[in-house]
CSV table of C-alpha atoms (C1' of nucleotides) in Angstrom, one decimal:
chain,number,residue,atom,x,y,z
A,1,MET,CA,103.9,109.6,60.4
A,2,TYR,CA,103.3,107.0,63.0
A,3,LYS,CA,106.1,104.8,64.1
A,4,ASN,CA,106.6,101.7,62.4
A,5,THR,CA,108.3,99.6,65.1
A,6,LYS,CA,106.3,96.9,66.4
A,7,VAL,CA,106.4,94.8,69.5
A,8,THR,CA,105.0,91.3,69.6
A,9,ILE,CA,104.3,89.8,73.2
A,10,ALA,CA,102.6,86.7,74.4
A,11,VAL,CA,99.8,86.9,76.8
A,12,LYS,CA,97.4,84.8,78.4
A,13,ASP,CA,94.3,85.7,80.6
A,14,PHE,CA,94.4,88.9,78.7
A,15,ASN,CA,91.9,90.4,76.2
A,16,ILE,CA,92.4,94.0,74.9
A,17,GLU,CA,88.7,94.4,74.2
A,18,GLN,CA,87.6,93.0,77.5
A,19,THR,CA,90.1,95.1,79.4
A,20,LEU,CA,89.4,98.4,77.6
A,21,GLU,CA,85.5,98.1,77.4
A,22,CYS,CA,84.9,97.1,80.8
A,23,GLY,CA,84.2,100.4,82.0
A,24,GLN,CA,87.5,101.3,83.9
A,25,CYS,CA,89.1,103.7,81.6
A,26,PHE,CA,87.8,106.1,78.9
A,27,ARG,CA,90.7,107.1,76.5
A,28,PHE,CA,90.5,104.4,73.9
A,29,LYS,CA,89.2,104.1,70.3
A,30,LYS,CA,88.4,100.8,68.5
A,31,ILE,CA,90.1,101.0,65.0
A,32,GLY,CA,89.7,97.3,64.0
A,33,HIS,CA,88.8,93.9,65.3
A,34,MET,CA,90.7,93.6,68.3
A,35,GLU,CA,92.6,96.5,67.6
A,36,TYR,CA,92.6,99.8,69.5
A,37,LEU,CA,94.2,103.4,70.1
A,38,VAL,CA,94.9,103.8,73.5
A,39,VAL,CA,95.9,107.3,75.2
A,40,ALA,CA,97.7,107.0,78.6
A,41,HIS,CA,100.6,108.4,80.5
A,42,ASN,CA,101.1,110.9,77.8
A,43,LYS,CA,101.5,108.5,75.1
A,44,LEU,CA,99.3,107.2,72.2
A,45,LEU,CA,99.5,103.6,71.5
A,46,ARG,CA,98.2,101.4,68.9
A,47,ILE,CA,97.7,97.7,70.1
A,48,LYS,CA,96.1,94.6,68.3
A,49,GLN,CA,95.4,91.3,69.5
A,50,MET,CA,95.6,87.9,67.8
A,51,GLU,CA,94.5,85.3,70.3
A,52,ASN,CA,97.7,84.8,72.5
A,53,LYS,CA,99.7,87.6,71.3
A,54,ILE,CA,99.4,91.3,71.2
A,55,GLN,CA,101.4,93.6,69.0
A,56,LEU,CA,102.1,97.0,70.1
A,57,TYR,CA,103.1,99.8,67.8
A,58,CYS,CA,106.1,101.1,70.0
A,59,GLU,CA,109.6,100.3,71.0
A,60,LEU,CA,110.5,97.3,73.0
A,61,GLU,CA,111.8,99.7,75.8
A,62,GLU,CA,108.6,101.7,75.9
A,63,TYR,CA,106.6,98.4,76.4
A,64,HIS,CA,108.6,97.6,79.4
A,65,ALA,CA,108.6,101.1,80.8
A,66,VAL,CA,105.0,101.9,80.3
A,67,TRP,CA,102.7,99.2,79.0
A,68,ALA,CA,103.4,96.2,80.7
A,69,HIS,CA,102.9,97.8,83.8
A,70,TYR,CA,99.7,99.6,82.5
A,71,PHE,CA,97.9,96.5,81.3
A,72,ASP,CA,99.0,94.6,84.4
A,73,LEU,CA,100.5,91.9,82.2
A,74,LEU,CA,103.3,91.2,85.0
A,75,LYS,CA,100.6,89.7,87.3
A,76,ASP,CA,99.4,86.0,87.1
A,77,TYR,CA,95.6,86.2,86.8
A,78,CYS,CA,95.3,82.5,86.2
A,79,SER,CA,95.8,81.7,90.1
A,80,ILE,CA,93.6,84.7,91.1
A,81,LYS,CA,90.7,83.7,89.0
A,82,GLU,CA,90.8,80.2,90.3
A,83,GLN,CA,90.5,81.5,93.8
A,84,LEU,CA,87.6,83.7,92.8
A,85,VAL,CA,85.7,81.0,90.9
A,86,ARG,CA,85.5,78.9,93.9
A,87,LYS,CA,83.5,81.6,95.7
A,88,ASP,CA,80.1,80.8,94.0
A,89,ASP,CA,78.5,80.2,90.7
A,90,TYR,CA,77.5,83.6,90.0
A,91,LEU,CA,81.1,84.8,90.1
A,92,ALA,CA,82.1,81.9,88.2
A,93,GLU,CA,79.8,82.6,85.6
A,94,ALA,CA,80.6,86.4,85.2
A,95,ILE,CA,84.4,85.4,85.0
A,96,ALA,CA,83.7,82.6,82.3
A,97,TYR,CA,81.8,85.5,80.5
A,98,LYS,CA,84.7,88.0,80.2
A,99,PRO,CA,87.9,86.1,81.3
A,100,GLY,CA,90.4,88.5,79.9
A,101,ILE,CA,89.7,91.6,81.9
A,102,ARG,CA,92.7,93.0,83.7
A,103,ILE,CA,92.8,96.0,86.2
A,104,LEU,CA,94.9,98.9,84.3
A,105,HIS,CA,97.3,101.1,86.2
A,106,GLN,CA,95.9,104.5,85.1
A,107,ASP,CA,97.4,107.7,86.2
A,108,PRO,CA,95.9,109.0,89.4
A,109,TRP,CA,95.2,112.4,88.6
A,110,GLU,CA,93.5,111.5,85.2
A,111,THR,CA,91.6,108.8,87.2
A,112,LEU,CA,90.5,111.5,89.9
A,113,ILE,CA,89.1,113.7,87.3
A,114,SER,CA,87.6,110.9,85.1
A,115,PHE,CA,85.6,109.5,87.8
A,116,ILE,CA,84.4,112.8,89.1
A,117,ILE,CA,83.1,113.4,85.7
A,118,SER,CA,81.4,110.0,85.5
A,119,GLN,CA,78.8,110.6,88.0
A,120,ASN,CA,75.4,110.4,86.4
A,121,LYS,CA,76.8,109.9,83.1
A,122,GLN,CA,77.0,107.2,80.5
A,123,ILE,CA,80.3,106.1,79.4
A,124,PRO,CA,80.0,107.2,75.7
A,125,HIS,CA,79.3,110.7,77.1
A,126,ILE,CA,82.2,110.5,79.7
A,127,LYS,CA,84.5,109.4,76.9
A,128,GLN,CA,83.4,112.6,75.0
A,129,LEU,CA,83.8,115.0,77.9
A,130,ILE,CA,87.4,113.8,78.8
A,131,GLU,CA,88.3,114.0,75.0
A,132,VAL,CA,87.2,117.7,74.9
A,133,LEU,CA,89.0,118.5,78.3
A,134,SER,CA,92.3,116.8,76.9
A,135,ASN,CA,91.9,118.6,73.5
A,136,THR,CA,91.5,121.9,75.2
A,137,TYR,CA,94.2,121.8,77.9
A,138,GLY,CA,96.5,118.9,77.2
A,139,ASP,CA,99.6,118.7,75.0
A,140,LEU,CA,99.6,117.5,71.5
A,141,ILE,CA,101.1,113.9,71.6
A,142,GLU,CA,100.9,112.9,67.8
A,143,CYS,CA,98.8,112.6,64.9
A,144,TYR,CA,97.3,109.1,63.7
A,145,GLN,CA,95.8,109.3,60.3
A,146,GLY,CA,95.5,113.1,60.5
A,147,GLN,CA,93.7,112.9,63.8
A,148,PRO,CA,95.3,114.8,66.7
A,149,TYR,CA,95.7,113.1,70.2
A,150,TYR,CA,96.3,115.1,73.3
A,151,SER,CA,97.4,114.0,76.6
A,152,PHE,CA,95.2,114.3,79.7
A,153,PRO,CA,96.2,117.9,81.3
A,154,THR,CA,98.2,118.1,84.4
A,155,PRO,CA,96.8,120.2,87.3
A,156,THR,CA,99.1,123.1,86.3
A,157,GLN,CA,97.6,123.0,82.7
A,158,MET,CA,94.2,123.2,84.1
A,159,GLU,CA,94.8,125.8,86.6
A,160,VAL,CA,94.5,128.5,83.8
A,161,ALA,CA,90.9,127.7,83.7
A,162,CYS,CA,87.9,128.9,85.8
A,163,GLU,CA,84.7,127.1,86.7
A,164,GLU,CA,82.8,129.0,83.8
A,165,ASP,CA,85.5,127.7,81.3
A,166,PHE,CA,84.7,124.0,82.3
A,167,ARG,CA,80.8,124.7,82.4
A,168,GLN,CA,81.3,125.8,78.8
A,169,LEU,CA,82.9,122.4,78.0
A,170,LYS,CA,79.5,120.9,79.0
A,171,LEU,CA,80.8,119.8,82.3
A,172,GLY,CA,77.8,121.0,84.2
A,173,TYR,CA,78.0,121.1,87.9
A,174,ARG,CA,81.1,119.0,88.0
A,175,ALA,CA,82.7,122.2,87.1
A,176,GLY,CA,83.1,123.3,90.7
A,177,TYR,CA,84.2,119.8,91.6
A,178,ILE,CA,87.0,119.9,89.1
A,179,CYS,CA,88.1,123.2,90.3
A,180,ASP,CA,88.3,122.2,93.8
A,181,ALA,CA,90.4,119.1,92.7
A,182,ILE,CA,92.9,121.3,90.8
A,183,GLN,CA,93.0,123.5,93.9
A,184,LYS,CA,93.6,120.8,96.3
A,185,VAL,CA,96.1,118.8,94.3
A,186,GLY,CA,98.0,121.7,92.8
A,187,MET,CA,98.3,123.4,96.4
A,188,GLY,CA,99.6,120.0,97.9
A,189,GLU,CA,96.7,119.7,100.3
A,190,VAL,CA,95.9,116.3,98.8
A,191,ASN,CA,99.4,114.6,97.7
A,192,LEU,CA,98.4,112.0,95.2
A,193,GLU,CA,102.2,110.4,95.5
A,194,LEU,CA,101.3,109.8,99.2
A,195,ILE,CA,98.3,107.5,98.8
A,196,ASN,CA,100.3,104.3,98.1
A,197,GLN,CA,101.8,104.7,101.6
A,198,MET,CA,98.2,104.8,103.3
A,199,THR,CA,95.8,102.4,104.7
A,200,TYR,CA,92.6,102.0,102.8
A,201,GLU,CA,90.6,104.3,105.3
A,202,GLU,CA,93.6,106.9,105.3
A,203,ALA,CA,93.4,107.2,101.6
A,204,LEU,CA,89.5,107.2,101.5
A,205,ARG,CA,89.4,109.9,103.9
A,206,CYS,CA,92.2,111.9,101.9
A,207,LEU,CA,90.5,111.6,98.5
A,208,MET,CA,87.1,112.3,99.8
A,209,THR,CA,88.2,115.9,101.3
A,210,ILE,CA,88.0,116.8,97.3
A,211,LYS,CA,84.5,118.0,96.4
A,212,GLY,CA,82.3,115.7,94.2
A,213,VAL,CA,84.6,112.7,95.6
A,214,GLY,CA,82.4,110.3,97.3
A,215,ARG,CA,82.8,106.7,98.4
A,216,LYS,CA,82.3,105.2,94.8
A,217,VAL,CA,84.5,107.6,93.1
A,218,ALA,CA,87.1,107.3,95.8
A,219,ASP,CA,87.1,103.6,95.5
A,220,CYS,CA,87.3,103.8,91.8
A,221,ILE,CA,90.6,105.7,92.0
A,222,LEU,CA,92.2,103.3,94.6
A,223,LEU,CA,91.3,100.2,92.3
A,224,PHE,CA,92.0,101.6,88.8
A,225,ALA,CA,95.0,104.0,89.7
A,226,TYR,CA,96.6,102.6,92.6
A,227,GLY,CA,95.8,99.0,92.1
A,228,ARG,CA,94.1,98.3,95.3
A,229,PHE,CA,92.5,94.9,94.5
A,230,GLU,CA,91.0,94.6,98.0
A,231,VAL,CA,88.7,97.8,97.1
A,232,PHE,CA,85.2,97.0,95.9
A,233,PRO,CA,83.5,100.2,94.4
A,234,ILE,CA,79.8,100.0,94.6
A,235,ASP,CA,77.7,101.7,91.8
A,236,VAL,CA,74.1,101.2,90.6
A,237,TRP,CA,75.0,98.2,88.5
A,238,ILE,CA,76.9,96.2,91.3
A,239,GLN,CA,74.2,97.3,93.9
A,240,ARG,CA,71.7,95.7,91.5
A,241,ILE,CA,73.6,92.6,91.1
A,242,ILE,CA,74.5,91.9,94.6
A,243,GLN,CA,71.0,92.7,95.6
A,244,ALA,CA,69.4,90.1,93.0
A,245,TYR,CA,72.4,87.6,93.6
A,246,TYR,CA,73.1,87.7,97.4
A,247,PHE,CA,70.1,89.3,99.0
A,248,GLU,CA,66.7,88.5,97.0
A,249,ASN,CA,66.5,92.3,96.2
A,250,LYS,CA,66.3,93.4,99.7
A,251,ALA,CA,69.3,95.0,101.2
A,252,SER,CA,70.5,98.6,102.2
A,253,LEU,CA,73.5,100.1,100.8
A,254,LYS,CA,75.2,99.8,104.0
A,255,GLU,CA,74.5,96.0,104.2
A,256,ILE,CA,75.8,95.6,100.7
A,257,ILE,CA,79.1,97.4,101.7
A,258,THR,CA,79.6,95.3,104.6
A,259,PHE,CA,78.6,92.0,102.9
A,260,CYS,CA,81.1,92.9,99.9
A,261,SER,CA,84.0,93.9,102.1
A,262,HIS,CA,84.0,90.7,104.0
A,263,TYR,CA,82.9,88.2,101.2
A,264,PHE,CA,85.0,88.9,98.3
A,265,GLY,CA,88.3,89.1,100.0
A,266,GLN,CA,91.6,90.6,98.8
A,267,TYR,CA,90.7,90.4,95.1
A,268,ALA,CA,87.3,92.0,95.5
A,269,GLY,CA,88.0,94.7,93.2
A,270,LEU,CA,88.6,92.4,90.3
A,271,ALA,CA,85.5,90.3,91.2
A,272,GLN,CA,83.7,93.7,91.0
A,273,GLN,CA,84.9,94.2,87.3
A,274,TYR,CA,83.7,90.8,86.2
A,275,LEU,CA,80.3,91.3,87.9
A,276,PHE,CA,80.1,94.8,86.5
A,277,TYR,CA,80.8,93.8,82.8
A,278,TYR,CA,78.4,90.9,83.3
A,279,ALA,CA,75.6,92.7,84.8
A,280,ARG,CA,75.7,95.6,82.5
A,281,ASP,CA,75.7,93.5,79.4
A,282,LYS,CA,73.0,91.1,80.6
A,283,LYS,CA,71.0,94.2,82.1
A,284,ILE,CA,70.6,92.2,85.6
A,285,GLY,CA,68.4,93.9,87.7
A,286,LYS,CA,67.2,96.5,84.9
A,287,LEU,CA,63.5,97.2,84.9
B,1,DG,C1',58.2,114.7,77.7
B,2,DA,C1',59.6,111.6,81.2
B,3,DC,C1',63.1,109.1,82.9
B,4,DC,C1',67.9,107.3,83.3
B,5,DA,C1',72.8,107.5,83.6
B,6,DG,C1',79.5,103.4,86.7
B,7,DG,C1',77.0,109.9,92.3
B,8,DG,C1',77.5,113.5,95.5
B,9,DT,C1',75.9,117.2,98.5
B,10,DA,C1',72.9,119.7,101.2
B,11,DA,C1',68.8,119.7,103.5
B,12,DC,C1',65.6,117.4,105.4
B,13,DT,C1',63.4,114.0,108.9
C,1,DA,C1',72.0,108.2,111.2
C,2,DG,C1',69.0,107.4,107.4
C,3,DT,C1',66.1,109.2,103.3
C,4,DT,C1',65.1,112.8,99.6
C,5,DA,C1',65.4,116.6,96.1
C,6,DC,C1',68.5,118.7,93.3
C,7,DC,C1',72.3,119.0,90.4
C,8,DA,C1',73.8,119.9,84.2
C,9,DT,C1',73.6,117.2,80.1
C,10,DG,C1',72.7,113.9,76.7
C,11,DG,C1',70.5,109.9,75.3
C,12,DT,C1',66.1,106.7,74.4
DNA sequence: GACCAGGGTAACT
DNA sequence: AGTTACCATGGT
């Protein structure tokens, strides 16, 4: 029996569909028009949006303790967007296309494993693999309409598994990477609590000691879990759109990194999400 | 069947 | 220091 308590919150510059479907998170399920189930921070949330208000099926206390921060609803995105729109017409168009994106505050450990899994995979498949991983090693949170939902497993919960176990879940060569992450985080060799106090370069160096974590995955963790808005993850889509828009299709990855870190400024990460969503939907640069 | 997917690593020039 | 094959797996 799912809880009946409902909380209604007024929102602006927020769209639940755009925020969940823009590629930053994987544990959500569409159950209706502008209505979703979300699993995060060991909780299952049913959320529905009607224009400028959202309904959350939880206690008000839980909204303030978990979801307001998770959806980044305490921040003023209006003024941030105004600054970004002024950069150039491309960015302005991307923002106008999906103006309701917000950068989530996801759990660092879950984000680390999720983006290790994400490499060379499409989003539906990433979602499926994370689902199986959670169903196998996580805790049962609750059932919704007969369907069980599981929390994302902790390092301790995943420690019982060996590389072969992960391979059997179809994680392929990522199995070894996940084992290394469990080892390093479990042993405290990489302390995810301390990342917040580090400079960007320090955090990058620390995260990249884990096998299977390169620049792009580390950047995603810093942006999607730690809210580092200045970080600009560069994947194949962003690379294509930056090449097409700002370099006439001729620039090396290094040139692009240098350009982005200077050009987009303190809200680069949010700009990246607008551009990513736009490029992916419009298939910019795709053959 | 070839080719690609929100990449990273190791082994090459 | 900058490129390139290879990595498991599923989808088109």
